[in-house]
């Protein structure tokens, strides 16, 4: 799942860069309003790409899930105040 999210992130960011370069390198010669519109679309892509890249998948371990190591889990529970130290 992580590799898929990473590939989608890079595809979105590549599309963003391509839109900017095409808008001001090529499209502006024919239509400045279309070039500005392409930049507006490109401006929306990075936040969407960040959301896609940071989305939690069904197989991802979340920050408060137990790790499986009892000593580590006990230590983190103590830091979080879930259990009192003896």
Coordinates of C-alpha atoms in Angstrom, one line a residue, residues 15-75:
X15 CA 1.4 16.5 -13.2
X16 CA 1.5 19.7 -11.2
X17 CA 5.0 20.5 -12.4
X18 CA 4.0 19.7 -16.0
X19 CA 1.0 21.9 -15.8
X20 CA 3.1 24.9 -14.6
X21 CA 5.8 24.3 -17.2
X22 CA 3.3 23.9 -20.1
X23 CA 1.2 26.8 -18.9
X24 CA 4.0 29.4 -19.0
X25 CA 6.2 27.8 -21.6
X26 CA 3.7 26.9 -24.3
X27 CA 0.1 27.8 -23.6
X28 CA 0.6 31.4 -22.7
X29 CA 1.7 32.1 -26.3
X30 CA -1.9 31.3 -27.4
X31 CA -4.0 32.2 -24.4
X32 CA -3.0 33.8 -21.1
X33 CA -6.3 33.1 -19.4
X34 CA -6.0 29.3 -20.1
X35 CA -2.4 29.4 -18.8
X36 CA -3.7 31.1 -15.6
X37 CA -6.4 28.4 -15.3
X38 CA -3.8 25.7 -15.7
X39 CA -1.8 27.2 -12.8
X40 CA -4.9 27.4 -10.6
X41 CA -5.5 23.7 -11.2
X42 CA -1.8 23.0 -10.5
X43 CA -2.1 25.0 -7.3
X44 CA -4.8 22.6 -6.0
X45 CA -2.8 19.4 -6.7
X46 CA -0.1 19.6 -4.0
X47 CA -2.5 19.6 -1.0
X48 CA -4.4 16.7 -2.6
X49 CA -1.1 14.8 -3.2
X50 CA -0.2 15.3 0.5
X51 CA -3.5 14.0 1.6
X52 CA -3.1 10.9 -0.6
X53 CA 0.4 10.3 0.6
X54 CA -0.4 10.6 4.3
X55 CA -3.7 8.6 4.2
X56 CA -3.8 5.7 6.6
X57 CA -4.3 2.4 4.8
X58 CA -6.0 -0.7 6.2
X59 CA -2.7 -2.4 6.8
X60 CA -0.8 0.6 8.3
X61 CA 0.1 0.6 11.9
X62 CA -1.4 3.7 13.6
X63 CA 0.5 5.6 16.3
X64 CA -1.3 4.2 19.3
X65 CA -1.6 0.6 18.1
X66 CA 0.4 -1.9 20.1
X67 CA 3.7 -2.8 18.5
X68 CA 3.8 -6.4 19.7
X69 CA 6.8 -5.8 21.9
X70 CA 5.5 -6.0 25.5
X71 CA 8.4 -4.0 26.9
X72 CA 8.1 -1.2 24.3
X73 CA 4.3 -1.1 24.7
X74 CA 4.6 -0.9 28.5
X75 CA 7.1 1.9 28.2

